[in-house]
């Protein structure tokens, strides 16, 4: 069964909203272990949830997290996710500090902000790289099926351009070519 890894951006936005809420309440649950303090700090959790739901998707949008094909994500996208989540968390942290100064709720634990940042990074990055892993798994299964009929190809150049050619050959079934090796005049790239 093939899973469609070209998830539309509106679905990612919807998932992000759920993950942002899970991150906020998860950070409070981890910090206070659902004990009596959890319920004391719950009003601040609601304020943080509102701030995070309004702020983080906008920040993610400006960082381009909804304009990418995540089934082809690389380390560049991992850096982008880290910067986007960190920026969103810093803005929400500043908002929460302002809310606490205005005494909109009784108390606020600043440890929540760090836990929320870590959970957001894991959840937002995790869902996007799960799409990449699913795509890679399906691609390798597809390559195994094609090996019987596809022509074998040697790639000239073992640098970045050659690596991009291999990725394209692995993803594009219509080419009917299977990369089997590289040829390069640079002995360092052996």
mmCIF file with all atom_site columns, C-alpha atoms in Angstrom:
data_model
loop_
_atom_site.group_PDB
_atom_site.id
_atom_site.type_symbol
_atom_site.label_atom_id
_atom_site.label_alt_id
_atom_site.label_comp_id
_atom_site.label_asym_id
_atom_site.label_entity_id
_atom_site.label_seq_id
_atom_site.pdbx_PDB_ins_code
_atom_site.Cartn_x
_atom_site.Cartn_y
_atom_site.Cartn_z
_atom_site.occupancy
_atom_site.B_iso_or_equiv
_atom_site.pdbx_formal_charge
_atom_site.auth_seq_id
_atom_site.auth_comp_id
_atom_site.auth_asym_id
_atom_site.auth_atom_id
_atom_site.pdbx_PDB_model_num
ATOM 1   C CA . UNK A 1 1   ? 0.000  0.000  0.000   1.00 0.00 ? 1   UNK A CA 1
ATOM 2   C CA . UNK A 1 2   ? 1.470  3.355  -1.038  1.00 0.00 ? 2   UNK A CA 1
ATOM 3   C CA . UNK A 1 3   ? 1.019  6.249  1.365   1.00 0.00 ? 3   UNK A CA 1
ATOM 4   C CA . UNK A 1 4   ? 0.733  9.684  -0.195  1.00 0.00 ? 4   UNK A CA 1
ATOM 5   C CA . UNK A 1 5   ? 3.670  11.657 1.214   1.00 0.00 ? 5   UNK A CA 1
ATOM 6   C CA . UNK A 1 6   ? 2.850  14.867 -0.647  1.00 0.00 ? 6   UNK A CA 1
ATOM 7   C CA . UNK A 1 7   ? 0.771  16.116 2.262   1.00 0.00 ? 7   UNK A CA 1
ATOM 8   C CA . UNK A 1 8   ? -0.859 19.412 1.460   1.00 0.00 ? 8   UNK A CA 1
ATOM 9   C CA . UNK A 1 9   ? 0.226  22.382 3.501   1.00 0.00 ? 9   UNK A CA 1
ATOM 10  C CA . UNK A 1 10  ? -3.229 22.978 4.971   1.00 0.00 ? 10  UNK A CA 1
ATOM 11  C CA . UNK A 1 11  ? -3.002 19.515 6.548   1.00 0.00 ? 11  UNK A CA 1
ATOM 12  C CA . UNK A 1 12  ? 0.409  20.392 7.966   1.00 0.00 ? 12  UNK A CA 1
ATOM 13  C CA . UNK A 1 13  ? -1.059 23.592 9.398   1.00 0.00 ? 13  UNK A CA 1
ATOM 14  C CA . UNK A 1 14  ? -3.873 21.593 11.009  1.00 0.00 ? 14  UNK A CA 1
ATOM 15  C CA . UNK A 1 15  ? -1.345 19.077 12.386  1.00 0.00 ? 15  UNK A CA 1
ATOM 16  C CA . UNK A 1 16  ? 0.813  21.923 13.672  1.00 0.00 ? 16  UNK A CA 1
ATOM 17  C CA . UNK A 1 17  ? -2.136 23.397 15.582  1.00 0.00 ? 17  UNK A CA 1
ATOM 18  C CA . UNK A 1 18  ? -2.722 20.025 17.260  1.00 0.00 ? 18  UNK A CA 1
ATOM 19  C CA . UNK A 1 19  ? 1.009  19.598 17.975  1.00 0.00 ? 19  UNK A CA 1
ATOM 20  C CA . UNK A 1 20  ? 1.282  23.131 19.401  1.00 0.00 ? 20  UNK A CA 1
ATOM 21  C CA . UNK A 1 21  ? -1.560 22.379 21.819  1.00 0.00 ? 21  UNK A CA 1
ATOM 22  C CA . UNK A 1 22  ? 0.031  19.022 22.701  1.00 0.00 ? 22  UNK A CA 1
ATOM 23  C CA . UNK A 1 23  ? 3.349  20.757 23.302  1.00 0.00 ? 23  UNK A CA 1
ATOM 24  C CA . UNK A 1 24  ? 1.875  23.382 25.633  1.00 0.00 ? 24  UNK A CA 1
ATOM 25  C CA . UNK A 1 25  ? -0.168 20.959 27.729  1.00 0.00 ? 25  UNK A CA 1
ATOM 26  C CA . UNK A 1 26  ? 2.587  18.341 27.540  1.00 0.00 ? 26  UNK A CA 1
ATOM 27  C CA . UNK A 1 27  ? 5.111  20.813 28.948  1.00 0.00 ? 27  UNK A CA 1
ATOM 28  C CA . UNK A 1 28  ? 2.807  21.595 31.880  1.00 0.00 ? 28  UNK A CA 1
ATOM 29  C CA . UNK A 1 29  ? 2.154  17.892 32.445  1.00 0.00 ? 29  UNK A CA 1
ATOM 30  C CA . UNK A 1 30  ? 5.874  17.088 32.375  1.00 0.00 ? 30  UNK A CA 1
ATOM 31  C CA . UNK A 1 31  ? 6.761  19.984 34.662  1.00 0.00 ? 31  UNK A CA 1
ATOM 32  C CA . UNK A 1 32  ? 4.055  19.403 37.273  1.00 0.00 ? 32  UNK A CA 1
ATOM 33  C CA . UNK A 1 33  ? 3.302  15.682 36.727  1.00 0.00 ? 33  UNK A CA 1
ATOM 34  C CA . UNK A 1 34  ? -0.457 16.331 36.791  1.00 0.00 ? 34  UNK A CA 1
ATOM 35  C CA . UNK A 1 35  ? -0.199 16.988 40.524  1.00 0.00 ? 35  UNK A CA 1
ATOM 36  C CA . UNK A 1 36  ? -2.012 19.705 42.456  1.00 0.00 ? 36  UNK A CA 1
ATOM 37  C CA . UNK A 1 37  ? 0.352  22.363 41.063  1.00 0.00 ? 37  UNK A CA 1
ATOM 38  C CA . UNK A 1 38  ? -0.716 21.457 37.533  1.00 0.00 ? 38  UNK A CA 1
ATOM 39  C CA . UNK A 1 39  ? -4.228 22.690 38.258  1.00 0.00 ? 39  UNK A CA 1
ATOM 40  C CA . UNK A 1 40  ? -2.914 25.802 40.017  1.00 0.00 ? 40  UNK A CA 1
ATOM 41  C CA . UNK A 1 41  ? -0.941 26.742 36.887  1.00 0.00 ? 41  UNK A CA 1
ATOM 42  C CA . UNK A 1 42  ? -3.675 25.723 34.434  1.00 0.00 ? 42  UNK A CA 1
ATOM 43  C CA . UNK A 1 43  ? -4.884 29.322 33.828  1.00 0.00 ? 43  UNK A CA 1
ATOM 44  C CA . UNK A 1 44  ? -1.392 30.236 32.615  1.00 0.00 ? 44  UNK A CA 1
ATOM 45  C CA . UNK A 1 45  ? -1.495 27.161 30.356  1.00 0.00 ? 45  UNK A CA 1
ATOM 46  C CA . UNK A 1 46  ? -4.624 28.512 28.683  1.00 0.00 ? 46  UNK A CA 1
ATOM 47  C CA . UNK A 1 47  ? -2.933 31.876 28.097  1.00 0.00 ? 47  UNK A CA 1
ATOM 48  C CA . UNK A 1 48  ? 0.146  30.147 26.725  1.00 0.00 ? 48  UNK A CA 1
ATOM 49  C CA . UNK A 1 49  ? -2.001 27.961 24.486  1.00 0.00 ? 49  UNK A CA 1
ATOM 50  C CA . UNK A 1 50  ? -3.723 31.019 23.035  1.00 0.00 ? 50  UNK A CA 1
ATOM 51  C CA . UNK A 1 51  ? -0.425 32.835 22.507  1.00 0.00 ? 51  UNK A CA 1
ATOM 52  C CA . UNK A 1 52  ? 1.198  29.771 20.924  1.00 0.00 ? 52  UNK A CA 1
ATOM 53  C CA . UNK A 1 53  ? -1.743 29.015 18.601  1.00 0.00 ? 53  UNK A CA 1
ATOM 54  C CA . UNK A 1 54  ? -1.748 32.602 17.360  1.00 0.00 ? 54  UNK A CA 1
ATOM 55  C CA . UNK A 1 55  ? 2.002  33.141 17.140  1.00 0.00 ? 55  UNK A CA 1
ATOM 56  C CA . UNK A 1 56  ? 3.735  29.920 16.128  1.00 0.00 ? 56  UNK A CA 1
ATOM 57  C CA . UNK A 1 57  ? 1.831  29.165 12.876  1.00 0.00 ? 57  UNK A CA 1
ATOM 58  C CA . UNK A 1 58  ? 2.499  32.710 11.682  1.00 0.00 ? 58  UNK A CA 1
ATOM 59  C CA . UNK A 1 59  ? 6.205  32.360 12.479  1.00 0.00 ? 59  UNK A CA 1
ATOM 60  C CA . UNK A 1 60  ? 6.301  28.943 10.764  1.00 0.00 ? 60  UNK A CA 1
ATOM 61  C CA . UNK A 1 61  ? 4.639  30.476 7.718   1.00 0.00 ? 61  UNK A CA 1
ATOM 62  C CA . UNK A 1 62  ? 7.208  33.276 7.494   1.00 0.00 ? 62  UNK A CA 1
ATOM 63  C CA . UNK A 1 63  ? 10.021 30.731 7.778   1.00 0.00 ? 63  UNK A CA 1
ATOM 64  C CA . UNK A 1 64  ? 8.510  28.807 4.860   1.00 0.00 ? 64  UNK A CA 1
ATOM 65  C CA . UNK A 1 65  ? 7.492  25.630 6.704   1.00 0.00 ? 65  UNK A CA 1
ATOM 66  C CA . UNK A 1 66  ? 4.293  25.493 4.635   1.00 0.00 ? 66  UNK A CA 1
ATOM 67  C CA . UNK A 1 67  ? 5.994  25.961 1.259   1.00 0.00 ? 67  UNK A CA 1
ATOM 68  C CA . UNK A 1 68  ? 8.205  22.867 1.199   1.00 0.00 ? 68  UNK A CA 1
ATOM 69  C CA . UNK A 1 69  ? 7.991  19.326 -0.103  1.00 0.00 ? 69  UNK A CA 1
ATOM 70  C CA . UNK A 1 70  ? 8.790  17.495 3.117   1.00 0.00 ? 70  UNK A CA 1
ATOM 71  C CA . UNK A 1 71  ? 9.207  14.115 1.454   1.00 0.00 ? 71  UNK A CA 1
ATOM 72  C CA . UNK A 1 72  ? 12.547 15.499 0.162   1.00 0.00 ? 72  UNK A CA 1
ATOM 73  C CA . UNK A 1 73  ? 13.672 17.181 3.389   1.00 0.00 ? 73  UNK A CA 1
ATOM 74  C CA . UNK A 1 74  ? 17.369 17.436 4.156   1.00 0.00 ? 74  UNK A CA 1
ATOM 75  C CA . UNK A 1 75  ? 19.623 18.892 6.830   1.00 0.00 ? 75  UNK A CA 1
ATOM 76  C CA . UNK A 1 76  ? 18.880 22.380 5.449   1.00 0.00 ? 76  UNK A CA 1
ATOM 77  C CA . UNK A 1 77  ? 15.216 21.887 6.341   1.00 0.00 ? 77  UNK A CA 1
ATOM 78  C CA . UNK A 1 78  ? 16.235 20.621 9.774   1.00 0.00 ? 78  UNK A CA 1
ATOM 79  C CA . UNK A 1 79  ? 18.083 23.896 10.360  1.00 0.00 ? 79  UNK A CA 1
ATOM 80  C CA . UNK A 1 80  ? 15.058 25.809 9.092   1.00 0.00 ? 80  UNK A CA 1
ATOM 81  C CA . UNK A 1 81  ? 12.741 23.944 11.482  1.00 0.00 ? 81  UNK A CA 1
ATOM 82  C CA . UNK A 1 82  ? 15.111 24.641 14.378  1.00 0.00 ? 82  UNK A CA 1
ATOM 83  C CA . UNK A 1 83  ? 15.232 28.373 13.606  1.00 0.00 ? 83  UNK A CA 1
ATOM 84  C CA . UNK A 1 84  ? 11.454 28.589 13.092  1.00 0.00 ? 84  UNK A CA 1
ATOM 85  C CA . UNK A 1 85  ? 10.589 26.720 16.298  1.00 0.00 ? 85  UNK A CA 1
ATOM 86  C CA . UNK A 1 86  ? 13.172 28.662 18.303  1.00 0.00 ? 86  UNK A CA 1
ATOM 87  C CA . UNK A 1 87  ? 11.900 32.001 17.005  1.00 0.00 ? 87  UNK A CA 1
ATOM 88  C CA . UNK A 1 88  ? 8.278  31.030 17.708  1.00 0.00 ? 88  UNK A CA 1
ATOM 89  C CA . UNK A 1 89  ? 9.174  29.863 21.212  1.00 0.00 ? 89  UNK A CA 1
ATOM 90  C CA . UNK A 1 90  ? 11.098 33.064 21.972  1.00 0.00 ? 90  UNK A CA 1
ATOM 91  C CA . UNK A 1 91  ? 8.134  35.196 20.894  1.00 0.00 ? 91  UNK A CA 1
ATOM 92  C CA . UNK A 1 92  ? 5.693  33.112 22.959  1.00 0.00 ? 92  UNK A CA 1
ATOM 93  C CA . UNK A 1 93  ? 8.098  33.331 25.920  1.00 0.00 ? 93  UNK A CA 1
ATOM 94  C CA . UNK A 1 94  ? 8.156  37.120 25.681  1.00 0.00 ? 94  UNK A CA 1
ATOM 95  C CA . UNK A 1 95  ? 4.371  37.182 25.467  1.00 0.00 ? 95  UNK A CA 1
ATOM 96  C CA . UNK A 1 96  ? 4.069  34.967 28.546  1.00 0.00 ? 96  UNK A CA 1
ATOM 97  C CA . UNK A 1 97  ? 6.498  37.146 30.508  1.00 0.00 ? 97  UNK A CA 1
ATOM 98  C CA . UNK A 1 98  ? 4.409  40.207 29.592  1.00 0.00 ? 98  UNK A CA 1
ATOM 99  C CA . UNK A 1 99  ? 1.183  38.392 30.556  1.00 0.00 ? 99  UNK A CA 1
ATOM 100 C CA . UNK A 1 100 ? 2.736  37.407 33.903  1.00 0.00 ? 100 UNK A CA 1
ATOM 101 C CA . UNK A 1 101 ? 3.872  41.008 34.516  1.00 0.00 ? 101 UNK A CA 1
ATOM 102 C CA . UNK A 1 102 ? 0.323  42.182 33.817  1.00 0.00 ? 102 UNK A CA 1
ATOM 103 C CA . UNK A 1 103 ? -0.870 39.615 36.400  1.00 0.00 ? 103 UNK A CA 1
ATOM 104 C CA . UNK A 1 104 ? -3.310 37.968 34.007  1.00 0.00 ? 104 UNK A CA 1
ATOM 105 C CA . UNK A 1 105 ? -2.867 34.706 35.959  1.00 0.00 ? 105 UNK A CA 1
ATOM 106 C CA . UNK A 1 106 ? -1.631 33.718 39.435  1.00 0.00 ? 106 UNK A CA 1
ATOM 107 C CA . UNK A 1 107 ? 1.710  32.122 38.685  1.00 0.00 ? 107 UNK A CA 1
ATOM 108 C CA . UNK A 1 108 ? 4.015  30.993 35.945  1.00 0.00 ? 108 UNK A CA 1
ATOM 109 C CA . UNK A 1 109 ? 6.925  28.564 35.834  1.00 0.00 ? 109 UNK A CA 1
ATOM 110 C CA . UNK A 1 110 ? 9.614  29.627 33.371  1.00 0.00 ? 110 UNK A CA 1
ATOM 111 C CA . UNK A 1 111 ? 10.785 26.016 33.036  1.00 0.00 ? 111 UNK A CA 1
ATOM 112 C CA . UNK A 1 112 ? 7.640  25.468 30.984  1.00 0.00 ? 112 UNK A CA 1
ATOM 113 C CA . UNK A 1 113 ? 9.104  27.620 28.216  1.00 0.00 ? 113 UNK A CA 1
ATOM 114 C CA . UNK A 1 114 ? 12.154 25.388 27.771  1.00 0.00 ? 114 UNK A CA 1
ATOM 115 C CA . UNK A 1 115 ? 10.104 22.201 27.892  1.00 0.00 ? 115 UNK A CA 1
ATOM 116 C CA . UNK A 1 116 ? 7.672  23.658 25.344  1.00 0.00 ? 116 UNK A CA 1
ATOM 117 C CA . UNK A 1 117 ? 10.565 24.575 23.022  1.00 0.00 ? 117 UNK A CA 1
ATOM 118 C CA . UNK A 1 118 ? 11.980 21.043 23.192  1.00 0.00 ? 118 UNK A CA 1
ATOM 119 C CA . UNK A 1 119 ? 8.582  19.408 22.640  1.00 0.00 ? 119 UNK A CA 1
ATOM 120 C CA . UNK A 1 120 ? 7.761  21.770 19.769  1.00 0.00 ? 120 UNK A CA 1
ATOM 121 C CA . UNK A 1 121 ? 11.066 21.005 18.093  1.00 0.00 ? 121 UNK A CA 1
ATOM 122 C CA . UNK A 1 122 ? 10.523 17.260 18.432  1.00 0.00 ? 122 UNK A CA 1
ATOM 123 C CA . UNK A 1 123 ? 6.891  17.312 17.325  1.00 0.00 ? 123 UNK A CA 1
ATOM 124 C CA . UNK A 1 124 ? 7.066  19.823 14.462  1.00 0.00 ? 124 UNK A CA 1
ATOM 125 C CA . UNK A 1 125 ? 10.328 18.389 13.142  1.00 0.00 ? 125 UNK A CA 1
ATOM 126 C CA . UNK A 1 126 ? 9.224  14.830 13.785  1.00 0.00 ? 126 UNK A CA 1
ATOM 127 C CA . UNK A 1 127 ? 6.049  15.025 11.717  1.00 0.00 ? 127 UNK A CA 1
ATOM 128 C CA . UNK A 1 128 ? 7.918  16.516 8.765   1.00 0.00 ? 128 UNK A CA 1
ATOM 129 C CA . UNK A 1 129 ? 10.773 14.032 8.826   1.00 0.00 ? 129 UNK A CA 1
ATOM 130 C CA . UNK A 1 130 ? 8.296  11.175 9.229   1.00 0.00 ? 130 UNK A CA 1
ATOM 131 C CA . UNK A 1 131 ? 7.054  12.146 5.764   1.00 0.00 ? 131 UNK A CA 1
ATOM 132 C CA . UNK A 1 132 ? 10.643 11.935 4.510   1.00 0.00 ? 132 UNK A CA 1
ATOM 133 C CA . UNK A 1 133 ? 11.171 8.503  6.078   1.00 0.00 ? 133 UNK A CA 1
ATOM 134 C CA . UNK A 1 134 ? 7.931  7.162  4.593   1.00 0.00 ? 134 UNK A CA 1
ATOM 135 C CA . UNK A 1 135 ? 8.909  8.503  1.168   1.00 0.00 ? 135 UNK A CA 1
ATOM 136 C CA . UNK A 1 136 ? 12.390 6.964  1.399   1.00 0.00 ? 136 UNK A CA 1
ATOM 137 C CA . UNK A 1 137 ? 10.933 3.594  2.410   1.00 0.00 ? 137 UNK A CA 1
ATOM 138 C CA . UNK A 1 138 ? 8.496  3.615  -0.489  1.00 0.00 ? 138 UNK A CA 1
ATOM 139 C CA . UNK A 1 139 ? 11.216 4.713  -2.902  1.00 0.00 ? 139 UNK A CA 1
ATOM 140 C CA . UNK A 1 140 ? 13.543 1.870  -1.913  1.00 0.00 ? 140 UNK A CA 1
ATOM 141 C CA . UNK A 1 141 ? 10.731 -0.669 -2.240  1.00 0.00 ? 141 UNK A CA 1
ATOM 142 C CA . UNK A 1 142 ? 9.955  0.738  -5.667  1.00 0.00 ? 142 UNK A CA 1
ATOM 143 C CA . UNK A 1 143 ? 13.625 0.532  -6.681  1.00 0.00 ? 143 UNK A CA 1
ATOM 144 C CA . UNK A 1 144 ? 13.709 -3.160 -5.741  1.00 0.00 ? 144 UNK A CA 1
ATOM 145 C CA . UNK A 1 145 ? 10.739 -3.816 -8.036  1.00 0.00 ? 145 UNK A CA 1
ATOM 146 C CA . UNK A 1 146 ? 12.296 -1.869 -10.927 1.00 0.00 ? 146 UNK A CA 1
ATOM 147 C CA . UNK A 1 147 ? 15.699 -3.578 -10.790 1.00 0.00 ? 147 UNK A CA 1
ATOM 148 C CA . UNK A 1 148 ? 14.528 -6.422 -12.994 1.00 0.00 ? 148 UNK A CA 1
ATOM 149 C CA . UNK A 1 149 ? 13.622 -4.234 -16.001 1.00 0.00 ? 149 UNK A CA 1
ATOM 150 C CA . UNK A 1 150 ? 15.617 -1.028 -15.501 1.00 0.00 ? 150 UNK A CA 1
ATOM 151 C CA . UNK A 1 151 ? 18.897 -0.229 -17.197 1.00 0.00 ? 151 UNK A CA 1
ATOM 152 C CA . UNK A 1 152 ? 21.968 0.137  -15.029 1.00 0.00 ? 152 UNK A CA 1
ATOM 153 C CA . UNK A 1 153 ? 23.715 3.531  -15.085 1.00 0.00 ? 153 UNK A CA 1
ATOM 154 C CA . UNK A 1 154 ? 27.129 4.819  -14.060 1.00 0.00 ? 154 UNK A CA 1
ATOM 155 C CA . UNK A 1 155 ? 27.151 8.414  -12.888 1.00 0.00 ? 155 UNK A CA 1
ATOM 156 C CA . UNK A 1 156 ? 30.053 10.579 -14.053 1.00 0.00 ? 156 UNK A CA 1
ATOM 157 C CA . UNK A 1 157 ? 31.127 12.774 -11.161 1.00 0.00 ? 157 UNK A CA 1
ATOM 158 C CA . UNK A 1 158 ? 30.996 11.717 -7.509  1.00 0.00 ? 158 UNK A CA 1
ATOM 159 C CA . UNK A 1 159 ? 30.426 15.204 -6.108  1.00 0.00 ? 159 UNK A CA 1
ATOM 160 C CA . UNK A 1 160 ? 27.276 17.041 -5.136  1.00 0.00 ? 160 UNK A CA 1
ATOM 161 C CA . UNK A 1 161 ? 25.932 17.109 -8.705  1.00 0.00 ? 161 UNK A CA 1
ATOM 162 C CA . UNK A 1 162 ? 26.402 13.350 -9.019  1.00 0.00 ? 162 UNK A CA 1
ATOM 163 C CA . UNK A 1 163 ? 24.574 12.799 -5.724  1.00 0.00 ? 163 UNK A CA 1
ATOM 164 C CA . UNK A 1 164 ? 21.688 14.922 -7.009  1.00 0.00 ? 164 UNK A CA 1
ATOM 165 C CA . UNK A 1 165 ? 21.560 12.852 -10.208 1.00 0.00 ? 165 UNK A CA 1
ATOM 166 C CA . UNK A 1 166 ? 21.359 9.648  -8.145  1.00 0.00 ? 166 UNK A CA 1
ATOM 167 C CA . UNK A 1 167 ? 18.526 11.054 -6.024  1.00 0.00 ? 167 UNK A CA 1
ATOM 168 C CA . UNK A 1 168 ? 16.624 12.014 -9.174  1.00 0.00 ? 168 UNK A CA 1
ATOM 169 C CA . UNK A 1 169 ? 17.163 8.579  -10.714 1.00 0.00 ? 169 UNK A CA 1
ATOM 170 C CA . UNK A 1 170 ? 15.902 6.927  -7.548  1.00 0.00 ? 170 UNK A CA 1
ATOM 171 C CA . UNK A 1 171 ? 12.801 9.109  -7.328  1.00 0.00 ? 171 UNK A CA 1
ATOM 172 C CA . UNK A 1 172 ? 11.861 9.356  -11.019 1.00 0.00 ? 172 UNK A CA 1
ATOM 173 C CA . UNK A 1 173 ? 10.540 5.974  -12.151 1.00 0.00 ? 173 UNK A CA 1
ATOM 174 C CA . UNK A 1 174 ? 9.916  7.084  -15.721 1.00 0.00 ? 174 UNK A CA 1
ATOM 175 C CA . UNK A 1 175 ? 13.654 7.299  -16.426 1.00 0.00 ? 175 UNK A CA 1
ATOM 176 C CA . UNK A 1 176 ? 13.913 3.512  -15.929 1.00 0.00 ? 176 UNK A CA 1
ATOM 177 C CA . UNK A 1 177 ? 17.548 3.804  -14.812 1.00 0.00 ? 177 UNK A CA 1
ATOM 178 C CA . UNK A 1 178 ? 19.172 2.327  -11.711 1.00 0.00 ? 178 UNK A CA 1
ATOM 179 C CA . UNK A 1 179 ? 22.390 4.008  -10.524 1.00 0.00 ? 179 UNK A CA 1
ATOM 180 C CA . UNK A 1 180 ? 25.045 1.381  -9.803  1.00 0.00 ? 180 UNK A CA 1
ATOM 181 C CA . UNK A 1 181 ? 28.190 3.489  -9.290  1.00 0.00 ? 181 UNK A CA 1
ATOM 182 C CA . UNK A 1 182 ? 30.171 6.658  -9.834  1.00 0.00 ? 182 UNK A CA 1
ATOM 183 C CA . UNK A 1 183 ? 33.087 7.503  -12.123 1.00 0.00 ? 183 UNK A CA 1
ATOM 184 C CA . UNK A 1 184 ? 35.327 10.366 -11.064 1.00 0.00 ? 184 UNK A CA 1
ATOM 185 C CA . UNK A 1 185 ? 38.883 11.473 -11.814 1.00 0.00 ? 185 UNK A CA 1
ATOM 186 C CA . UNK A 1 186 ? 39.415 12.687 -8.235  1.00 0.00 ? 186 UNK A CA 1
ATOM 187 C CA . UNK A 1 187 ? 40.985 9.833  -6.194  1.00 0.00 ? 187 UNK A CA 1
ATOM 188 C CA . UNK A 1 188 ? 39.808 11.457 -2.933  1.00 0.00 ? 188 UNK A CA 1
ATOM 189 C CA . UNK A 1 189 ? 36.186 10.707 -3.856  1.00 0.00 ? 189 UNK A CA 1
ATOM 190 C CA . UNK A 1 190 ? 36.747 6.950  -4.026  1.00 0.00 ? 190 UNK A CA 1
#
